[in-house]
Amino acid sequence: MNNSAYIGRFAPTPSGYLHFGSLVAALASYLDARAVGGRWLVRMEDLDPPREMPGAQTAIMASLESYGFEWDDELVRQSERHEHYEHVLQQLFSQGLAYACTCSRKQLEAYNGIYPGFCRNLGKPLDNAAIRVRVPELIYDFTDRVQGEFRQHLGQEVGDMVIRRRDGLYAYQLAVVLDDAWQGITDVVRGADLLDSTPRQLYLQELLGLAQPRYLHLPLIVQPDGHKLGKSYRSPPLKAEQATAQLLRALRALGQATPADAADSRPQELLKWATQHWDSNLIPRKLTLAEAELP
Ligand code: GLU
Ligand code: ZN
């Protein structure tokens, strides 16, 4: 099958080096795109300078290269897209779909992260305030290609969501939706930690009249003790000299076949083979790494 209409992406956050979990996401998004002759883009999600690790952007791109990945187009950085985010935010605000909120963290402490709506109808000015989008009292659901049906009641489980923080930083939810649409992304392949962000993104897409991509959320990789690999557990950065070995490990984690005599092949050759043999139906919903598989 050749489907040049497919556009996929890998969207790393430069808060650290690429680790095994992010390699799995890069690999799956890459193979899913290339297997149908599609395009694959890389977008640097550098929305949060205080949490950015100096040198991470360069290191991430160098890792992708040494692991044999080739991307289409120029790298896009979210730090270069602020004007666009601001434009849409102002639009939502002037239409009354978003409003300014000056609640302190302390005031919201008792509400488990679900905004109780204190500022909803106060008409506060934009400046020096967080900006929230009103969410409807509705269930949003979708069918994920791996995780199956997923549903969330936005009003009860999320509440009015922040799209720009009080310190002026744009929220991931807004940026990701605008950039996926702007880049014409047809298929989002990413880690299952973002499964419960997806209904929010579907809602924003609907609100802004944007096309909705298909979604494939990869299994969360959990350690034998049940801890998630990656965020709480600091997995080590990927080493260039382990490219083939780590790619093989990532392919196995994704339930894919591996070539019989691959240990000595170059990463580019392995990626080519894996593209020809890619089968997204083999991806497991959940994945526990055996002790021996841990880095
Ligand atoms: N930047 C996000 C992350 O590194 C991924 C965003 C996405 O794929 O939608 O976790
Ligand atoms: Zn408020």
Coordinates of C-alpha atoms in Angstrom, one line a residue, residues 108-276:
L108 CA -7.7 25.2 44.1
E109 CA -5.9 22.7 46.4
A110 CA -9.1 21.0 47.6
Y111 CA -10.5 20.2 44.1
N112 CA -8.2 17.4 42.8
G113 CA -7.1 19.3 39.7
I114 CA -10.7 19.8 38.5
Y115 CA -11.3 23.5 38.3
P116 CA -14.4 24.5 40.3
G117 CA -15.2 27.5 38.0
F118 CA -14.6 30.4 40.5
C119 CA -13.6 32.9 37.7
R120 CA -15.9 31.5 35.0
N121 CA -18.3 34.5 34.9
L122 CA -16.2 37.2 36.4
G123 CA -15.0 38.8 33.2
K124 CA -11.5 39.3 34.4
P125 CA -8.9 40.9 32.1
L126 CA -6.4 38.8 30.2
D127 CA -3.2 40.2 31.7
N128 CA -1.5 38.5 34.6
A129 CA -4.0 35.7 34.7
A130 CA -4.2 32.1 33.6
I131 CA -6.5 31.6 30.5
R132 CA -9.0 28.8 30.7
V133 CA -11.2 27.3 28.0
R134 CA -14.7 26.4 29.1
V135 CA -15.4 22.7 28.7
P136 CA -18.8 21.3 28.1
E137 CA -20.6 18.9 30.4
L138 CA -20.2 16.2 27.8
I139 CA -18.5 12.8 27.3
Y140 CA -15.9 12.8 24.6
D141 CA -14.9 9.4 23.3
F142 CA -12.9 7.9 20.5
T143 CA -11.5 4.6 19.4
D144 CA -7.8 4.3 19.7
R145 CA -6.0 2.0 17.3
V146 CA -4.4 0.0 20.1
Q147 CA -6.1 0.9 23.4
G148 CA -9.7 0.6 22.0
E149 CA -12.5 2.8 23.1
F150 CA -11.6 5.6 25.5
R151 CA -14.1 8.0 27.1
Q152 CA -13.9 11.0 29.4
H153 CA -16.5 13.3 30.8
L154 CA -14.8 16.6 30.3
G155 CA -16.8 18.6 32.8
Q156 CA -16.5 16.1 35.6
E157 CA -13.1 14.6 35.0
V158 CA -11.1 17.6 33.6
G159 CA -12.9 20.9 34.2
D160 CA -12.1 24.2 32.4
M161 CA -8.6 23.7 31.1
V162 CA -5.7 26.1 31.1
I163 CA -4.4 27.1 27.7
R164 CA -2.0 29.8 28.8
R165 CA -0.5 29.8 32.3
R166 CA -0.3 32.8 34.5
D167 CA 3.4 33.1 33.8
G168 CA 2.6 33.4 30.1
L169 CA 3.6 29.9 29.0
Y170 CA 1.3 28.2 26.5
A171 CA -0.2 24.9 27.5
Y172 CA 0.7 21.7 25.7
Q173 CA -3.0 21.0 25.0
L174 CA -3.4 24.1 22.9
A175 CA 0.0 24.0 21.1
V176 CA -0.3 20.3 20.2
V177 CA -3.7 20.7 18.7
L178 CA -2.7 23.8 16.6
D179 CA 0.5 22.3 15.4
D180 CA -0.9 18.9 14.5
A181 CA -3.5 20.7 12.4
W182 CA -1.0 23.2 10.9
Q183 CA 1.4 20.4 9.9
G184 CA -1.5 18.3 8.5
I185 CA -0.9 15.4 10.8
T186 CA -3.2 12.5 9.9
D187 CA -2.0 10.0 12.5
V188 CA -0.8 10.6 16.1
V189 CA 1.3 7.7 17.5
R190 CA 2.5 8.4 21.0
G191 CA 2.8 7.0 24.5
A192 CA -0.3 5.9 26.5
D193 CA 0.5 8.6 29.1
L194 CA -1.2 11.0 26.7
L195 CA -4.4 8.8 26.3
D196 CA -6.3 10.9 28.8
S197 CA -5.3 14.1 27.2
T198 CA -6.9 13.1 23.9
P199 CA -10.5 13.9 24.8
R200 CA -9.4 17.5 25.6
Q201 CA -7.6 17.7 22.3
L202 CA -10.7 16.4 20.5
Y203 CA -12.7 19.1 22.1
L204 CA -10.3 21.8 21.2
Q205 CA -10.2 20.5 17.6
E206 CA -14.0 20.6 17.5
L207 CA -14.1 24.1 19.0
L208 CA -11.5 25.4 16.5
G209 CA -12.9 23.6 13.5
L210 CA -9.8 21.5 12.9
A211 CA -9.5 18.1 11.3
Q212 CA -9.1 15.2 13.8
P213 CA -6.2 12.8 13.3
R214 CA -6.4 9.0 14.1
Y215 CA -4.8 8.1 17.3
L216 CA -2.6 5.2 18.3
H217 CA -1.4 5.1 21.9
L218 CA 1.5 2.8 22.6
P219 CA 1.6 0.6 25.7
L220 CA 2.9 2.2 28.8
I221 CA 6.1 0.4 29.6
V222 CA 6.1 -0.6 33.2
Q223 CA 8.9 -2.1 35.2
P224 CA 8.4 -5.4 36.9
D225 CA 7.5 -3.5 40.2
G226 CA 4.8 -1.7 38.3
H227 CA 6.6 1.6 38.1
K228 CA 6.3 3.5 34.8
L229 CA 9.5 3.6 32.8
G230 CA 10.6 7.1 31.8
K231 CA 9.2 9.8 33.9
S232 CA 9.3 8.8 37.5
Y233 CA 12.1 6.3 36.8
R234 CA 15.0 8.0 35.1
S235 CA 16.0 5.7 32.4
P236 CA 19.5 6.4 31.0
P237 CA 20.0 8.3 27.7
L238 CA 20.4 6.3 24.6
K239 CA 23.9 5.6 23.4
A240 CA 24.8 5.9 19.8
E241 CA 26.9 2.7 19.8
Q242 CA 23.9 0.7 21.1
A243 CA 21.6 1.9 18.2
T244 CA 21.0 -1.5 16.7
A245 CA 20.6 -3.3 20.0
Q246 CA 18.2 -0.7 21.3
L247 CA 16.2 -0.7 18.1
L248 CA 15.8 -4.5 18.3
R249 CA 14.7 -4.1 21.9
A250 CA 12.2 -1.4 20.9
L251 CA 10.8 -3.6 18.1
R252 CA 10.3 -6.5 20.5
A253 CA 8.6 -4.2 22.9
L254 CA 6.2 -3.2 20.1
G255 CA 5.4 -6.9 19.4
Q256 CA 7.2 -6.8 16.0
A257 CA 9.2 -9.4 14.3
T258 CA 13.0 -8.9 14.1
P259 CA 15.4 -10.2 11.4
A260 CA 17.3 -13.4 12.3
D261 CA 20.8 -12.0 12.0
A262 CA 20.4 -8.4 12.9
A263 CA 22.9 -7.9 15.6
D264 CA 25.6 -6.6 13.2
S265 CA 23.3 -4.7 10.8
R266 CA 23.4 -0.9 10.6
P267 CA 20.4 1.0 12.1
Q268 CA 19.3 2.2 8.7
E269 CA 19.1 -1.4 7.4
L270 CA 17.2 -2.5 10.4
L271 CA 14.7 0.4 10.0
K272 CA 14.2 -0.6 6.4
W273 CA 13.5 -4.2 7.3
A274 CA 11.2 -3.2 10.1
T275 CA 9.3 -0.8 7.8
Q276 CA 8.6 -3.7 5.4

